[in-house]
XYZ file of C-alpha atoms in Angstrom:
347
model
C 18.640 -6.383 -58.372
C 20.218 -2.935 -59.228
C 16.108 -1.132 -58.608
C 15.610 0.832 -56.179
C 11.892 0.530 -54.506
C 10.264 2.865 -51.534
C 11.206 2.137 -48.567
C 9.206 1.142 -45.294
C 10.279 3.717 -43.659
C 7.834 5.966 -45.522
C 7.966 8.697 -48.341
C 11.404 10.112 -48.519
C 13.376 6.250 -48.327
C 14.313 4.022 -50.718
C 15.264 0.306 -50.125
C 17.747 -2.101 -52.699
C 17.895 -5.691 -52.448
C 21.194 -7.259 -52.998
C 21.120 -10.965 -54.030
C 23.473 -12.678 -51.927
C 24.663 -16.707 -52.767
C 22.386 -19.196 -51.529
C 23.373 -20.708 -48.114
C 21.812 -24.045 -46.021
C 18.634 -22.488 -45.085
C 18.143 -21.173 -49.129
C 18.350 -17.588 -51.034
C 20.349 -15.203 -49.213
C 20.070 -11.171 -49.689
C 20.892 -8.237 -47.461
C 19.151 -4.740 -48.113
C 20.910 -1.466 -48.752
C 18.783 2.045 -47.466
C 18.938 5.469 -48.928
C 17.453 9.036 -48.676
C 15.174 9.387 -51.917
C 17.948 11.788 -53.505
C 15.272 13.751 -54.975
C 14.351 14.090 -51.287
C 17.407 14.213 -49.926
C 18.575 18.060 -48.863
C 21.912 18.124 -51.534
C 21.880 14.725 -53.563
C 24.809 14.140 -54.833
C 27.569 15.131 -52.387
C 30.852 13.358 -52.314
C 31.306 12.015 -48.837
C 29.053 9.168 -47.262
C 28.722 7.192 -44.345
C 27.151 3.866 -44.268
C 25.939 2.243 -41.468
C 25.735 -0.960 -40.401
C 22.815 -2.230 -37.449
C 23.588 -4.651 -34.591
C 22.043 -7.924 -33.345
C 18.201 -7.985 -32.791
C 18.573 -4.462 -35.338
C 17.901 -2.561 -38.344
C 18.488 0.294 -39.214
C 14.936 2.704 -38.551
C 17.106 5.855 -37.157
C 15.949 8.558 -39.259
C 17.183 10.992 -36.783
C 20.588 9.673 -37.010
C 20.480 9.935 -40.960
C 18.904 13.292 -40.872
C 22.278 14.508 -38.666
C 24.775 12.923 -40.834
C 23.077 14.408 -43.701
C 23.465 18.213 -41.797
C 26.858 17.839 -41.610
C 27.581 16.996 -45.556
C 27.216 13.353 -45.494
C 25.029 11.095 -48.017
C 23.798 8.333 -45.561
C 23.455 4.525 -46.783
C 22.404 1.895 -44.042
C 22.678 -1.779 -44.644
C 20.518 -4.960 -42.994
C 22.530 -7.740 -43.022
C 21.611 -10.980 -44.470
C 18.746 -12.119 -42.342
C 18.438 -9.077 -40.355
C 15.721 -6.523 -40.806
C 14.497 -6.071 -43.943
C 16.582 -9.050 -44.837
C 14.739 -11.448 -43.266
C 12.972 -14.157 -45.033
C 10.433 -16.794 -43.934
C 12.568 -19.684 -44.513
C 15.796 -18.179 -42.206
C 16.539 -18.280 -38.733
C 16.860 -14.566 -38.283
C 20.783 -13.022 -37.753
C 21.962 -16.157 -38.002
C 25.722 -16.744 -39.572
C 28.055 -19.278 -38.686
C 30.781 -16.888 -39.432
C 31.117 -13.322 -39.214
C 33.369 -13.132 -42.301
C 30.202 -13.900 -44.518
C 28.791 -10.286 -43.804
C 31.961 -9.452 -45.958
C 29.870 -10.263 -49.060
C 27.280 -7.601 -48.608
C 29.439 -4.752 -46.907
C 31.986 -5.039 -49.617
C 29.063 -4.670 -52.528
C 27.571 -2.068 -50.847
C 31.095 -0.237 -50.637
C 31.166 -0.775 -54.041
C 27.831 0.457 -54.726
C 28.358 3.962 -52.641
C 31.732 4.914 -54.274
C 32.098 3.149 -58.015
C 28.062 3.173 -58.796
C 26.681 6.103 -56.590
C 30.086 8.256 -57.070
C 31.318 8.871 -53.560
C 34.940 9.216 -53.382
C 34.926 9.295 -49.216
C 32.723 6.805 -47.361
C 32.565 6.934 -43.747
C 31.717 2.755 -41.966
C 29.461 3.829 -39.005
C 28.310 0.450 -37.057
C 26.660 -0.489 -33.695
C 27.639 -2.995 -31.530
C 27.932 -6.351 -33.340
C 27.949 -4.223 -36.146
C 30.843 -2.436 -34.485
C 33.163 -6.293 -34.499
C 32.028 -7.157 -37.677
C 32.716 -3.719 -39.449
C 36.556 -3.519 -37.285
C 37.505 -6.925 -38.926
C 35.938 -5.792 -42.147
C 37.519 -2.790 -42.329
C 41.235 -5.133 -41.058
C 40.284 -7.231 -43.959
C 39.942 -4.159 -46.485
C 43.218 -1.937 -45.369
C 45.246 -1.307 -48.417
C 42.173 -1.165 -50.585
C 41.353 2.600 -50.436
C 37.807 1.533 -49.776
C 36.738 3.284 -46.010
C 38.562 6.691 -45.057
C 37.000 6.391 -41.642
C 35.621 4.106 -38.621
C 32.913 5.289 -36.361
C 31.832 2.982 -33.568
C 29.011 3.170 -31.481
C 29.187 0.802 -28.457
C 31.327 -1.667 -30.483
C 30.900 -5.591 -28.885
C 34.680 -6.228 -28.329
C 33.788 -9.255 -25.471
C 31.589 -10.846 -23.749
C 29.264 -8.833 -20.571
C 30.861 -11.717 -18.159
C 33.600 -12.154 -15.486
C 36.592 -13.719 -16.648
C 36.242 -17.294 -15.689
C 32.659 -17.240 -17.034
C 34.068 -15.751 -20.264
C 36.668 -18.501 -20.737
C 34.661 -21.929 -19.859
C 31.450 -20.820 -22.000
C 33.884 -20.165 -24.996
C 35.207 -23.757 -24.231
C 31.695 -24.795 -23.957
C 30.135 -22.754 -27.240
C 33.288 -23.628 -29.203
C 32.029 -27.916 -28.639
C 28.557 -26.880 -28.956
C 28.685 -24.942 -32.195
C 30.450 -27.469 -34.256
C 27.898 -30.463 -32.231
C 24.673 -28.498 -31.992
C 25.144 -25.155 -33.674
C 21.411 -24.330 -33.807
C 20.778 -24.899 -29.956
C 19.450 -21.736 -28.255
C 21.971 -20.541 -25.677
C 20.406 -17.349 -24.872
C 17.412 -15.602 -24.881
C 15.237 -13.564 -22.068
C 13.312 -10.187 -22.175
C 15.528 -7.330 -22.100
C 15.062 -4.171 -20.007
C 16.738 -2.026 -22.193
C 15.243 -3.228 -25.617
C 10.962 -2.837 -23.959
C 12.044 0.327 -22.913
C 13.369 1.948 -26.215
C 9.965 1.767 -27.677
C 7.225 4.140 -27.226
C 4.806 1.454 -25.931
C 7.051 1.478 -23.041
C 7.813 5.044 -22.321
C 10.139 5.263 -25.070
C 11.564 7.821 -27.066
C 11.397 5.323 -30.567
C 9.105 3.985 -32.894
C 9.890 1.108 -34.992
C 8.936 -2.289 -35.990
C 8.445 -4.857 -32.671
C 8.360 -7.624 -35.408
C 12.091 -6.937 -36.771
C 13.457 -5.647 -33.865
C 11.288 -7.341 -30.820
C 11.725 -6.464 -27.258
C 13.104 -9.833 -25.907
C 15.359 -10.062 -28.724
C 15.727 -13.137 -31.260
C 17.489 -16.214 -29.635
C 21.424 -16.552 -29.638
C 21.987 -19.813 -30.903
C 25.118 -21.882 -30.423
C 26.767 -21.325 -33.969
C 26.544 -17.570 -33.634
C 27.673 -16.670 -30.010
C 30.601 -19.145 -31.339
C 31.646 -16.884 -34.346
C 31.331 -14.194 -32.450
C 33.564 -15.408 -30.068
C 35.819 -16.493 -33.011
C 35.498 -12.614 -33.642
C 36.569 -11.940 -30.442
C 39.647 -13.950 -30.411
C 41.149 -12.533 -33.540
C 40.384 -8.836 -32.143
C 42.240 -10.271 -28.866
C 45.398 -10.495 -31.051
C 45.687 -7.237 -32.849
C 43.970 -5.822 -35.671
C 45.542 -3.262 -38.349
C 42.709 -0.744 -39.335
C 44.661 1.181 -41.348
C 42.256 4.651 -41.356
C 41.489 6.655 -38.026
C 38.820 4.767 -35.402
C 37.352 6.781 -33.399
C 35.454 4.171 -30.464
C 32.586 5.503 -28.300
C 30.417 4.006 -25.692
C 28.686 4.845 -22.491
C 30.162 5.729 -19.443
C 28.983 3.296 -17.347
C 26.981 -0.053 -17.039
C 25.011 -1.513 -15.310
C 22.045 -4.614 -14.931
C 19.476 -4.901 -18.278
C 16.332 -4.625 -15.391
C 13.527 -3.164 -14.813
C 14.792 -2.036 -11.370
C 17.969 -0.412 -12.125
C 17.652 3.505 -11.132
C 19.882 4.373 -14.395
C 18.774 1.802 -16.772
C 18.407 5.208 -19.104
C 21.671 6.499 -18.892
C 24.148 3.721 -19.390
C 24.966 0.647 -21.262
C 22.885 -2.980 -19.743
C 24.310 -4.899 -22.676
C 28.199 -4.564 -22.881
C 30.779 -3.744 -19.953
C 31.811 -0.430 -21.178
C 35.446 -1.455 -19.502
C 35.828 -3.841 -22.171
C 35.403 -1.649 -24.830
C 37.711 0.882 -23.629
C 40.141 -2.007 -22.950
C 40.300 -3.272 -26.045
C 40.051 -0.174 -28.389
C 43.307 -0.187 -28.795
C 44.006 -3.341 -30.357
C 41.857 -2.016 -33.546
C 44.749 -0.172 -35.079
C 47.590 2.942 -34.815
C 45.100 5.361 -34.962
C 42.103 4.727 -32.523
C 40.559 7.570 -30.107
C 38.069 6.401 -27.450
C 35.484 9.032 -26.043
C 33.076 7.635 -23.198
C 29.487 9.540 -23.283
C 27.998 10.297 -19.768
C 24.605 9.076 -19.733
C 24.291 7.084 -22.785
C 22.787 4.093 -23.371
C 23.904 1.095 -25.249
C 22.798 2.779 -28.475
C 24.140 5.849 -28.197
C 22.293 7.282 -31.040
C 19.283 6.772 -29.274
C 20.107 8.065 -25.954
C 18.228 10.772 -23.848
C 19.178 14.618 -24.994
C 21.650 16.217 -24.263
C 23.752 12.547 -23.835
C 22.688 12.163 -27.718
C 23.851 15.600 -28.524
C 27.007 14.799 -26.970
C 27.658 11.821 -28.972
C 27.392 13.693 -32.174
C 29.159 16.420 -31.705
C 32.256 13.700 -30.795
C 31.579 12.098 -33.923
C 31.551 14.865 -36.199
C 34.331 16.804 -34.497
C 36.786 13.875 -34.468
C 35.813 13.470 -38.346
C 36.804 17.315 -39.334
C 39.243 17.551 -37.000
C 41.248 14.139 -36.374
C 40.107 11.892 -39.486
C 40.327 15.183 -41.792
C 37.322 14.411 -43.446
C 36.814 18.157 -44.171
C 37.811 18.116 -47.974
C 37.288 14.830 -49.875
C 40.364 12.792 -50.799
C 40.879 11.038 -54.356
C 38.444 8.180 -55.555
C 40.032 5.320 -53.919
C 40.153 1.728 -56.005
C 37.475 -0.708 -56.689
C 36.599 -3.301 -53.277
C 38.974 -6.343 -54.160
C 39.525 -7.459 -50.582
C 42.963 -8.029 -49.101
C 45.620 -11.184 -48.486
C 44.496 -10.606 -45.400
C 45.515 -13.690 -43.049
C 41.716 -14.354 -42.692
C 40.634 -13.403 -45.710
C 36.822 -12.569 -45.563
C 36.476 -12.487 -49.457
C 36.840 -16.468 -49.498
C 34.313 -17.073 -46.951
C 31.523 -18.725 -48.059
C 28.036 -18.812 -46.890
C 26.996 -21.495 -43.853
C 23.798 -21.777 -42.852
């Protein structure tokens, strides 16, 4: 569908679908967000970002869109096939059995930001599973012209486990997948998601159906590709544009009792991210946040503040993102050695 409809965010938002091929479970799309741009404060400018949501996520930060949007940036979000908007009744909700299949939808909406919607700079912004999938994405793409820049918010680079734990579940997962790929292997209520909401003392209002606060179950076939994710990050990656990496300055436990379960990360190990930033690319800067929170972008002031103002000084300053560049080439995807263009569609 190339219509654009209103949005549930409200007045002001617009919502595409984009049909996606059919996979085990049935029809497939993912849904690509926009300001109205006849609401939108300058329609029309030539740099974008687009931003991509993590697990048990979509994308319902206005707040974030709004800043992008003061510093000279169209803003495009996309749910991922049965995530958010996304979802249908027949699908077992952020479910893949390979990462590489989001390739389908964040390649089309590339497309549709820079060929259709005229951008000639586009900026990949993603969250913490949204942060692996969009690094081997963006691996998969380099050559292409397609994404100037990486932002990453709280990217999930590894597992929150010790070492031995880390190695003999992956042995386990890697059996179970393939056997039993459906089988829930995780699930609980989640400190940190109950108290984002403003039922909860929150700062945040969004849907508790799409985005719930004990999460949607991690089944067997997914916690295996992302571990498959993992792996090939463990080896090297080649973004071939600037990365700039944030996260939190500290974890800690995702429970109710932990003194600063507001000012750091309870999902990730923040150690692992800043261990493994470097294997993105040349060009990676990492910039810990004191007090955030696994979402940065929805961290207590000033810890928020902070985060933007290291985004969008390491984009005019390091990425040199200050004057648009030439329109880059059409999305064709790379001979990349995993090439996420010929992935297709598991359910």
């Amino acid at each position: 569908m190339n219509e654009w409809r209103p949005d549930v965010l409200g007045p002001g938002w617009q919502a595409r679908t984009l049909p996606l091929p059919d996979d085990a479970e049935g029809p497939v799309v993912a849904t690509l967000v926009r300001r109205d741009p006849t609401a939108a404060r300058e329609p029309g400018r030539r740099r974008a970002v687009l931003y991509l949501h993590g697990f048990n996520d979509y994308f319902f930060q206005t707040h974030l869109a709004e800043e992008w949007e003061s510093r000279g940036f169209d803003f495009y979000a996309l749910d991922l096939r049965k995530c958010g908007r996304s979802i249908r009744p027949w699908q077992t909700p952020h479910y893949v059995t390979d990462l590489r299949e989001y390739a389908e939808e964040i390649t089309t909406a590339a497309r549709i930001v820079r060929d259709e919607l005229g951008h000639d700079t586009l900026v990949v912004h993603a969250h913490s599973t949204g942060g692996l999938t969009a690094s081997l994405w963006a691996h998969s793409m380099r050559g292409t012209g397609v994404v100037d820049a990486v932002v990453l918010n709280s990217p999930w680079f590894d597992l929150k486990a010790p070492w031995f734990r880390r190695v003999v579940e992956t042995q386990v997962l890697e059996a179970l997948g393939s056997i039993d790929p459906m089988r829930v292997v995780s699930h609980g209520p989640s400190a940190y998601s109950r108290t984002l909401h403003v039922t909860h003392g929150g700062e945040w209002d969004y849907d508790l159906t799409l985005k719930p606060p004990d999460g949607f179950p991690g089944r067997a076939g997914w916690v295996r590709a992302a571990r498959h994710g993992h792996a090939r990050l463990s080896r090297g990656l080649a973004i071939a544009v600037p990365v700039l990496v944030c996260s939190a300055q500290r974890s800690g436990p995702n429970t109710e009792d932990n003194p600063d379960l507001r000012r750091s990360d309870t999902v990730l190990d923040v150690r692992q991210i800043a261990l493994r930033a470097h294997l993105l690319g040349p060009d990676v800067t990492y910039v810990p946040i004191p007090d955030g929170i696994h979402d940065l972008a929805l961290s207590a002031r000033p810890a928020r503040e902070e985060y933007f103002e290291v985004v969008f000084s390491w984009l005019e300053g390091h990425a040199g993102l200050g004057e648009s560049p030439a329109t880059g080439p059409t999305p064709t995807g790379t001979n990349d050695d995993e090439p996420w263009q010929s992935v297709s569609s598991a359910g």
